[in-house]
XYZ file of C-alpha atoms in Angstrom:
616
model
C 8.318 27.558 19.104
C 11.604 29.112 17.952
C 13.365 27.919 21.105
C 12.239 24.321 20.543
C 13.213 24.186 16.852
C 16.417 26.122 17.578
C 17.718 23.217 19.664
C 17.945 21.119 16.511
C 18.171 23.631 13.625
C 20.482 26.608 13.288
C 18.168 29.562 12.637
C 18.859 33.096 11.473
C 16.687 36.173 11.176
C 14.837 36.562 7.864
C 12.394 39.449 8.183
C 9.614 38.669 10.609
C 10.472 34.960 10.527
C 13.477 32.733 11.135
C 15.196 30.724 8.408
C 17.268 27.541 8.444
C 18.115 24.346 6.599
C 15.206 21.915 6.730
C 15.845 18.965 9.061
C 13.385 16.811 7.150
C 15.170 16.732 3.783
C 18.616 17.500 2.405
C 19.034 21.025 1.067
C 21.854 23.525 0.541
C 19.879 26.767 0.670
C 17.424 27.396 3.510
C 13.740 26.945 2.759
C 12.675 26.100 6.302
C 10.796 28.945 8.029
C 9.733 29.379 11.633
C 7.195 32.020 12.602
C 7.624 33.137 16.245
C 4.328 35.037 16.170
C 2.223 32.298 14.583
C 4.046 29.557 16.477
C 4.315 27.554 13.278
C 7.029 26.111 10.998
C 6.899 25.408 7.283
C 9.356 24.134 4.665
C 8.810 25.429 1.150
C 11.035 22.649 -0.168
C 9.380 19.474 1.130
C 6.147 20.877 2.582
C 6.807 19.880 6.194
C 4.828 22.052 8.591
C 3.326 22.026 12.048
C 3.628 23.137 15.668
C 6.278 22.649 18.301
C 4.660 19.381 19.373
C 4.521 17.977 15.827
C 8.143 19.044 15.302
C 9.306 17.037 18.313
C 7.258 14.043 17.223
C 8.473 14.160 13.609
C 12.104 15.101 14.217
C 12.952 13.234 17.425
C 10.500 10.334 17.195
C 8.944 11.266 20.546
C 5.424 10.129 21.325
C 2.727 12.758 21.881
C 2.891 12.511 25.711
C 6.688 12.704 25.587
C 6.564 15.801 23.362
C 4.105 17.464 25.730
C 6.291 16.685 28.758
C 9.355 17.985 26.904
C 7.662 21.305 26.163
C 6.309 21.592 29.689
C 9.755 20.982 31.195
C 11.339 23.644 28.966
C 8.711 26.117 30.212
C 9.226 25.145 33.868
C 5.822 23.498 34.059
C 4.689 20.058 35.168
C 2.183 18.009 33.218
C -0.569 16.704 35.531
C -0.246 12.959 35.855
C -2.682 10.362 37.124
C -2.031 9.610 40.762
C -0.170 6.327 41.160
C 0.590 4.233 44.171
C 4.165 3.935 45.481
C 4.227 0.382 44.151
C 3.273 1.509 40.673
C 5.874 4.274 40.741
C 8.517 1.756 41.826
C 7.503 -0.671 39.090
C 7.667 2.070 36.461
C 11.088 3.174 37.678
C 12.326 -0.417 37.646
C 11.032 -0.933 34.105
C 12.726 2.228 32.861
C 15.987 1.237 34.506
C 15.831 -2.194 32.887
C 15.200 -0.647 29.455
C 18.067 1.788 30.021
C 20.469 -1.040 30.885
C 19.476 -2.984 27.773
C 19.935 0.166 25.703
C 23.411 0.775 27.095
C 24.461 -2.802 26.298
C 23.258 -2.569 22.705
C 24.990 0.795 22.208
C 28.297 -0.637 23.480
C 27.930 -3.622 21.147
C 27.235 -1.274 18.225
C 30.454 0.652 18.892
C 32.353 -2.648 18.974
C 30.840 -3.781 15.664
C 31.543 -0.504 13.844
C 35.170 -0.477 15.088
C 35.632 -4.070 13.964
C 34.365 -3.280 10.450
C 37.187 -0.803 9.881
C 39.785 -3.555 10.471
C 38.069 -6.387 8.588
C 39.327 -6.696 5.018
C 36.828 -9.478 4.195
C 33.817 -7.486 5.400
C 34.919 -4.313 3.599
C 35.514 -6.331 0.419
C 32.008 -7.835 0.674
C 30.375 -4.419 1.074
C 32.329 -3.005 -1.868
C 31.269 -5.971 -4.001
C 27.672 -5.075 -3.146
C 28.362 -1.539 -4.373
C 28.326 0.158 -0.951
C 30.771 2.892 0.055
C 31.944 4.095 3.461
C 29.509 6.980 3.591
C 26.406 4.795 3.253
C 27.884 2.244 5.670
C 28.326 5.006 8.234
C 24.810 6.347 7.583
C 23.274 2.973 8.458
C 25.866 2.186 11.150
C 27.011 -1.048 9.495
C 29.489 -3.157 11.448
C 31.270 -6.496 11.671
C 30.717 -9.119 14.363
C 34.168 -10.704 14.063
C 34.937 -14.407 14.038
C 35.701 -14.963 17.737
C 33.172 -17.192 19.478
C 33.309 -14.920 22.537
C 34.293 -11.668 20.893
C 31.987 -9.568 23.071
C 33.899 -10.662 26.157
C 36.424 -7.970 25.222
C 33.619 -5.385 25.455
C 31.768 -6.782 28.467
C 34.169 -8.048 31.154
C 31.115 -9.434 33.001
C 30.378 -11.841 30.149
C 28.245 -13.963 32.500
C 25.864 -11.039 33.077
C 22.294 -12.238 32.478
C 21.513 -8.971 30.645
C 23.741 -10.039 27.755
C 21.431 -13.017 27.185
C 18.262 -10.980 27.735
C 19.433 -8.376 25.208
C 19.936 -11.080 22.591
C 23.684 -10.642 22.139
C 24.795 -13.848 23.851
C 23.438 -17.405 23.786
C 23.628 -19.682 26.787
C 23.815 -23.380 25.922
C 22.117 -26.084 27.970
C 25.444 -26.938 29.607
C 25.818 -23.330 30.766
C 28.501 -22.303 28.306
C 28.057 -18.945 26.563
C 28.965 -17.643 23.141
C 28.177 -14.656 20.903
C 24.977 -14.907 18.870
C 26.503 -13.099 15.863
C 29.754 -14.297 14.282
C 31.223 -13.775 10.800
C 28.372 -11.433 9.907
C 28.002 -7.906 8.591
C 25.914 -6.212 11.255
C 22.887 -4.008 10.637
C 21.672 -2.093 13.724
C 17.886 -1.963 13.943
C 16.512 1.302 15.334
C 13.121 2.269 16.652
C 11.229 5.386 15.604
C 13.289 7.466 18.048
C 16.598 6.316 16.549
C 17.529 4.070 19.491
C 19.128 0.710 18.721
C 16.784 -2.081 19.773
C 18.357 -5.074 18.040
C 20.614 -6.260 15.239
C 20.468 -8.150 12.007
C 23.478 -10.015 10.720
C 24.278 -11.143 7.156
C 26.790 -13.972 6.902
C 29.439 -13.346 4.232
C 30.801 -16.873 3.995
C 29.149 -20.261 3.897
C 26.610 -21.039 6.565
C 22.977 -20.812 7.557
C 20.909 -18.868 8.190
C 22.026 -16.257 5.670
C 20.278 -13.538 7.722
C 19.956 -13.654 11.516
C 17.971 -11.248 13.691
C 18.106 -10.575 17.397
C 15.578 -12.700 19.294
C 12.471 -11.268 20.918
C 13.550 -9.075 23.832
C 12.119 -6.383 26.073
C 13.106 -3.873 23.374
C 12.737 -5.806 20.142
C 9.988 -7.742 18.388
C 10.529 -8.359 14.692
C 6.816 -8.391 13.939
C 6.626 -4.779 15.130
C 9.700 -3.199 13.553
C 10.743 -2.009 10.106
C 14.404 -1.866 9.168
C 15.563 1.523 7.911
C 12.493 3.491 8.996
C 14.567 5.853 11.136
C 17.188 6.399 8.441
C 14.550 6.844 5.719
C 12.341 9.389 7.477
C 13.608 12.438 5.575
C 13.556 10.704 2.194
C 10.042 9.399 2.805
C 8.873 12.931 3.352
C 10.639 14.323 0.287
C 9.659 11.413 -1.994
C 6.058 11.484 -0.794
C 5.856 7.735 -0.230
C 7.418 4.833 1.646
C 8.703 1.800 -0.280
C 8.581 -1.603 1.427
C 11.191 -4.084 0.162
C 12.420 -7.498 1.224
C 15.607 -7.144 3.263
C 18.436 -5.098 4.749
C 20.618 -5.142 1.630
C 17.748 -3.899 -0.542
C 17.259 -0.929 1.778
C 20.956 -0.064 2.008
C 21.618 -0.742 -1.675
C 18.738 1.502 -2.771
C 19.932 4.284 -0.483
C 23.373 4.014 -2.059
C 21.743 4.549 -5.459
C 19.696 7.566 -4.388
C 16.447 5.853 -3.392
C 16.399 6.585 0.320
C 12.740 6.012 1.177
C 12.879 2.211 1.401
C 12.235 0.112 4.524
C 12.065 -3.652 5.054
C 10.254 -6.142 7.248
C 12.604 -8.267 9.318
C 12.274 -11.679 7.755
C 8.580 -11.942 8.512
C 5.352 -11.393 6.587
C 3.741 -7.956 6.778
C 1.859 -7.554 10.061
C -0.804 -5.049 11.207
C 1.873 -3.380 13.320
C 3.944 -2.772 10.186
C 1.010 -1.288 8.293
C 0.101 0.987 11.188
C 3.668 2.303 11.416
C 3.828 2.802 7.665
C 0.572 4.772 7.616
C 1.841 6.982 10.422
C 4.934 7.658 8.312
C 3.303 8.370 4.955
C -0.123 8.358 3.350
C 1.295 6.481 0.352
C 2.764 2.986 0.725
C 4.264 0.943 -2.118
C 5.025 -2.728 -1.502
C 7.650 -4.112 -3.863
C 7.545 -7.818 -4.679
C 8.993 -10.131 -7.299
C 6.652 -10.807 -10.187
C 6.806 -14.612 -9.764
C 4.238 -16.808 -7.972
C 5.998 -16.496 -4.604
C 6.034 -12.720 -4.929
C 2.342 -12.538 -5.759
C 1.482 -14.808 -2.857
C 3.457 -12.547 -0.508
C 1.691 -9.523 -2.000
C -1.717 -11.158 -1.471
C -0.933 -11.800 2.184
C 0.181 -8.182 2.590
C -3.032 -6.995 0.927
C -5.181 -8.978 3.341
C -3.261 -7.547 6.286
C -3.892 -4.033 4.961
C -7.634 -4.383 4.431
C -8.805 -3.590 8.007
C -6.525 -0.529 8.074
C -7.518 1.092 4.779
C -8.279 4.826 4.833
C -9.876 7.100 2.297
C -6.932 9.506 2.571
C -4.217 6.872 2.123
C -2.953 5.001 -0.933
C -1.526 1.465 -0.790
C 0.050 0.116 -3.991
C 1.937 -2.928 -5.196
C 4.980 -2.905 -7.471
C 5.813 -6.168 -9.258
C 9.286 -6.242 -10.748
C 10.441 -8.714 -13.430
C 11.378 -12.087 -11.870
C 15.057 -11.559 -12.638
C 15.218 -8.315 -10.642
C 14.914 -7.077 -7.089
C 14.707 -3.304 -6.442
C 18.468 -3.004 -5.940
C 19.367 -4.812 -9.176
C 16.659 -2.968 -11.115
C 18.061 0.455 -10.156
C 21.595 -0.686 -11.005
C 20.422 -1.899 -14.410
C 18.132 0.982 -15.406
C 18.852 3.858 -13.019
C 17.006 5.681 -10.265
C 14.837 7.701 -12.660
C 13.538 4.551 -14.347
C 12.782 2.980 -10.974
C 10.856 6.062 -9.850
C 8.855 5.828 -13.055
C 7.907 2.232 -12.244
C 6.938 3.341 -8.725
C 4.526 5.847 -10.221
C 2.909 2.996 -12.175
C 2.535 0.664 -9.168
C -0.813 -1.144 -9.081
C -3.322 0.271 -6.556
C -4.584 -2.159 -3.943
C -8.110 -2.098 -5.418
C -6.897 -3.098 -8.888
C -4.612 -5.850 -7.605
C -7.392 -7.233 -5.409
C -10.010 -7.334 -8.160
C -7.656 -8.663 -10.833
C -6.376 -11.380 -8.507
C -9.906 -12.474 -7.552
C -10.959 -12.559 -11.213
C -7.898 -14.578 -12.209
C -8.889 -17.417 -9.859
C -12.319 -18.102 -11.347
C -13.871 -18.653 -14.805
C -15.589 -15.291 -15.004
C -17.352 -16.146 -18.288
C -19.764 -18.475 -16.476
C -22.276 -17.940 -13.684
C -20.672 -20.574 -11.455
C -17.287 -18.868 -11.687
C -18.721 -15.446 -10.884
C -20.649 -16.910 -7.911
C -17.433 -18.506 -6.627
C -15.690 -15.141 -7.026
C -18.395 -13.501 -4.887
C -18.038 -16.299 -2.337
C -14.314 -15.576 -2.006
C -14.434 -11.809 -2.341
C -17.423 -10.806 -0.208
C -15.737 -11.630 3.138
C -12.777 -9.439 2.136
C -15.061 -6.411 1.893
C -16.320 -7.161 5.380
C -12.758 -6.635 6.598
C -12.624 -3.076 5.262
C -13.678 -0.129 7.415
C -16.712 1.821 6.285
C -15.836 4.621 3.904
C -15.717 5.881 0.353
C -12.889 3.551 -0.673
C -14.837 0.470 0.350
C -17.902 1.690 -1.527
C -15.835 2.346 -4.655
C -14.212 -1.103 -4.611
C -17.530 -2.839 -3.925
C -19.090 -1.107 -6.953
C -16.221 -2.188 -9.196
C -16.495 -5.723 -7.862
C -20.250 -5.739 -8.502
C -19.606 -4.836 -12.157
C -16.951 -7.548 -12.363
C -19.368 -10.259 -11.192
C -22.292 -8.809 -13.205
C -24.407 -7.787 -10.220
C -25.787 -4.442 -9.158
C -24.381 -2.990 -5.915
C -27.753 -3.645 -4.281
C -27.736 -7.307 -5.380
C -24.185 -7.732 -4.127
C -25.133 -6.217 -0.750
C -27.928 -8.776 -0.394
C -25.565 -11.730 -0.868
C -24.834 -13.127 2.623
C -21.253 -13.511 3.723
C -20.268 -17.139 3.294
C -19.444 -19.428 6.183
C -16.083 -21.128 6.531
C -14.061 -20.896 3.350
C -12.541 -23.954 1.766
C -8.845 -24.416 2.315
C -7.172 -22.276 -0.360
C -5.197 -23.977 -3.095
C -1.701 -23.057 -4.213
C -1.619 -19.371 -5.055
C -4.734 -18.657 -2.966
C -3.220 -18.241 0.436
C -5.098 -16.364 3.118
C -3.270 -14.050 5.454
C -1.775 -15.946 8.394
C -4.324 -16.411 11.133
C -7.187 -15.066 9.059
C -10.185 -16.609 7.338
C -13.398 -15.315 5.934
C -15.003 -12.456 7.882
C -18.464 -11.470 9.019
C -20.863 -8.842 7.832
C -19.758 -6.481 10.581
C -16.259 -6.137 9.256
C -14.330 -8.295 11.703
C -11.072 -9.997 10.732
C -11.901 -13.527 9.506
C -10.589 -15.582 12.401
C -12.060 -17.373 15.364
C -11.939 -14.083 17.256
C -15.390 -12.572 17.582
C -13.966 -9.088 17.846
C -10.891 -7.443 16.436
C -8.259 -5.131 17.889
C -9.402 -1.477 18.063
C -7.623 -0.471 14.875
C -9.432 -3.260 13.022
C -12.969 -2.747 14.296
C -14.230 0.568 15.590
C -16.874 -1.321 17.643
C -14.416 -3.735 19.207
C -15.893 -3.405 22.672
C -19.266 -4.703 21.540
C -19.942 -8.365 20.996
C -21.265 -8.958 17.453
C -24.690 -10.458 17.025
C -24.847 -13.904 15.410
C -24.908 -13.626 11.634
C -27.385 -15.640 9.594
C -25.677 -18.460 7.758
C -22.408 -17.888 9.502
C -20.674 -21.190 10.135
C -18.104 -21.971 12.762
C -14.892 -20.223 11.672
C -11.771 -22.189 11.006
C -8.119 -21.652 11.638
C -6.447 -20.674 8.366
C -5.163 -23.686 6.510
C -6.778 -26.184 8.882
C -9.903 -28.318 8.655
C -10.409 -28.554 12.403
C -12.771 -26.207 14.211
C -11.220 -23.529 16.399
C -12.401 -22.784 19.880
C -14.833 -19.918 20.363
C -13.311 -17.027 22.288
C -15.905 -15.383 24.545
C -15.754 -11.692 25.586
C -14.640 -12.659 29.107
C -11.953 -14.972 27.721
C -10.694 -12.111 25.557
C -10.550 -9.860 28.603
C -8.449 -12.403 30.489
C -6.212 -13.064 27.503
C -5.578 -9.344 27.022
C -4.672 -8.958 30.686
C -2.272 -11.903 30.607
C -0.717 -10.780 27.358
C -0.077 -7.267 28.690
C 0.911 -8.457 32.188
C 2.369 -12.016 32.131
C 3.491 -11.502 35.735
C -0.140 -12.049 36.778
C 0.529 -15.780 36.541
C 2.626 -15.620 39.701
C -0.290 -14.081 41.667
C -2.823 -16.827 40.954
C -3.943 -19.058 43.791
C -5.430 -22.528 43.677
C -8.984 -21.227 43.908
C -8.575 -19.023 40.818
C -6.965 -21.839 38.872
C -9.878 -24.096 39.844
C -12.369 -21.481 38.579
C -10.531 -21.350 35.241
C -10.379 -25.152 35.072
C -14.140 -25.496 35.448
C -14.997 -23.297 32.469
C -14.822 -24.962 29.021
C -14.741 -21.505 27.373
C -11.395 -20.677 28.999
C -9.239 -23.433 27.507
C -7.047 -20.933 25.655
C -6.676 -18.856 28.831
C -5.383 -21.948 30.602
C -3.068 -22.637 27.662
C -1.633 -19.129 27.924
C -1.137 -19.471 31.691
C 0.731 -22.753 31.119
C 2.847 -21.104 28.404
C 3.742 -18.140 30.628
C 4.601 -20.446 33.546
C 6.747 -22.771 31.455
C 8.592 -20.056 29.533
C 9.001 -17.547 32.369
C 8.046 -14.821 29.861
C 7.875 -11.284 31.228
C 6.609 -9.417 28.151
C 4.397 -9.947 25.126
C 7.320 -10.459 22.729
C 8.619 -13.372 24.753
C 5.139 -14.939 24.891
C 4.774 -14.670 21.128
C 8.178 -16.258 20.666
C 7.468 -19.059 23.151
C 4.142 -20.057 21.534
C 4.346 -22.903 19.068
C 4.457 -21.346 15.551
C 1.188 -21.821 13.698
C -0.663 -23.109 16.765
C -4.115 -21.833 17.636
C -2.689 -20.037 20.650
C 0.088 -18.399 18.582
C -2.429 -17.093 16.028
C -4.676 -15.829 18.797
C -1.817 -14.028 20.552
C -0.766 -12.417 17.302
C -4.301 -11.117 16.736
C -4.841 -9.837 20.268
C -1.397 -8.293 20.635
C -2.141 -5.805 17.855
C -4.284 -3.790 20.257
C -1.395 -3.403 22.700
C 0.228 -0.851 20.413
C 0.372 2.394 22.346
C -1.804 0.998 25.110
C -0.965 2.373 28.544
C -0.326 -0.014 31.417
C -3.334 -0.613 33.633
C -3.025 1.128 37.023
C -3.840 -2.113 38.885
C -3.842 -5.244 36.655
C -4.144 -7.569 39.669
C -7.451 -5.969 40.666
C -8.652 -6.173 37.045
C -7.783 -9.862 37.007
C -9.462 -10.601 40.332
C -12.579 -8.737 39.234
C -12.787 -10.770 36.027
C -12.391 -14.068 37.929
C -15.090 -12.983 40.373
C -17.480 -12.324 37.507
C -16.741 -15.750 36.046
C -17.440 -17.409 39.390
C -20.634 -15.396 39.865
C -21.925 -16.456 36.449
C -21.057 -20.081 37.145
C -22.857 -19.994 40.533
C -25.997 -18.410 39.070
C -26.050 -20.915 36.225
C -25.768 -23.842 38.635
C -28.484 -22.380 40.886
C -30.810 -22.010 37.899
C -30.209 -25.624 36.966
C -30.958 -26.762 40.509
C -34.186 -24.742 40.611
C -35.291 -26.187 37.298
C -34.708 -29.676 38.669
C -37.073 -28.860 41.540
C -34.432 -29.497 44.262
C -35.583 -33.125 44.495
C -33.314 -34.277 47.335
C -31.421 -33.057 50.392
C -28.108 -32.993 48.582
C -29.545 -30.603 45.973
C -30.977 -28.327 48.623
C -27.696 -28.227 50.569
C -25.798 -27.502 47.401
C -28.152 -24.626 46.613
C -27.633 -23.159 50.098
C -23.855 -23.475 49.772
C -23.945 -21.656 46.463
C -26.157 -18.923 47.954
C -23.671 -18.327 50.795
C -20.765 -18.221 48.368
C -22.677 -15.798 46.145
C -23.341 -13.447 49.054
C -19.693 -13.597 50.090
C -18.467 -12.632 46.606
C -20.995 -9.819 46.292
C -19.978 -8.340 49.666
C -16.304 -8.495 48.670
C -16.983 -6.642 45.447
């Protein structure tokens, strides 16, 4: 224990224990204690505590397996690993080498940007006008892209290297000419939970659009998964006891300059399940900060709906609505950090915001209004996991609509909801849910973090209509369990497309339930995508396929690669063909095999069935 912590913290003897400055918050006198006998650390200042494994996870951003391997290596031990074929080992090595090359390119670009900032009077003047000093700029690694169309050519002599395009730093035009993606922009490096740069955001300081520009989807970066400033804010989040979610880079950096260091920001996209999961792993108290105008409340409502499937009894999610004339940065500058912390303490809990918002949309003084409120609100409860928090909110809602909890429980979940009016937006890709607690979309089952019974197909619900795509009057296609299995495989392993033969494509073509699978195959073939981020980017925004991919991809978080995805794919296609053969045989038998053609067809199917069964 002491050896592990001692690599990162200077420790000295203090009685039976070791003392040092806490790495999780800023302090001048040591309050961080390590007990060699108990194999435990504790900080009396911020309350951080745990074992050697938790220290590596919290301090270095390592995953649990990585922390275990780190400890084993330091002890001269080897962690038992699942036996893998030489091909799998080679693929893993190739993937790691590719990631390493991308990482090296981004690190070199970051050094170039930070050097360029020191010599750019216009960029320094802009940052000073925003109230930022050199210390905070260095803390966040701010830089300057320069004005040269091919400025990175001075850093990368091999400017034609395909990796520069794949890493998102360079754009290749249709005529083959290349130029830097970022120009005339203050650069904000985006780091993952381990502190590694995975992409950049750039803020233009002159005239031009877009004002903010992110790296594109790459092998390292997907904006729907990442939170800006999470790495830099980790110590402040622990000491403040909560994580504050704001709108953009400048809000995060500006708040840190003013002493509020626990802020993070989504990267120009609405809050996603990935974001909420990361936030809940960081702190058990989340505060979303939004403007108090209509747009801010709509954004808050979408964030609330995204949070519902991930609620926990031991976590608090709150919403802070600032006056329309202020964002968090301007509010702190106007009233001070202490006043802002006081407003944070008064942030509205998710339950209160949800119930007040539902009540505000309906005339609650009349029975029709209360019934409409139940119609809109009941599916939202179905999204929540079972637990005390759900029970508490349901009881408050029952009082609001003048029903007993038992009467409310007997009200069936409504079928497809009407298209929401202005100010009543549903979360993207979501509609009303079922009584089992699934997300309200055309998916019959949710990602594991949304539905603890995700591997089981839900039974049909009485009165449940055909779900609709959010914001659309057309019916969405039903996604069967087998279709979901195929979609998950393709999403995790797009390279499977290159292994498909004509016979497999014909099997997929014959099944009307696999239309979306065929759409995804076509998308992967046309785009040449090699990872889930590229597939999500290639899908047409707002399309049925894009919404489906966004829903399914949530379960890929932390999911290990399958040992043999090709075999998994072949097995699934065999099952589809078996089911199709048996169905056709049953139809032929029911027809009584009236002619020779029917009897020959039945025999052909029987031989094919036997062949497949022997192969499996």
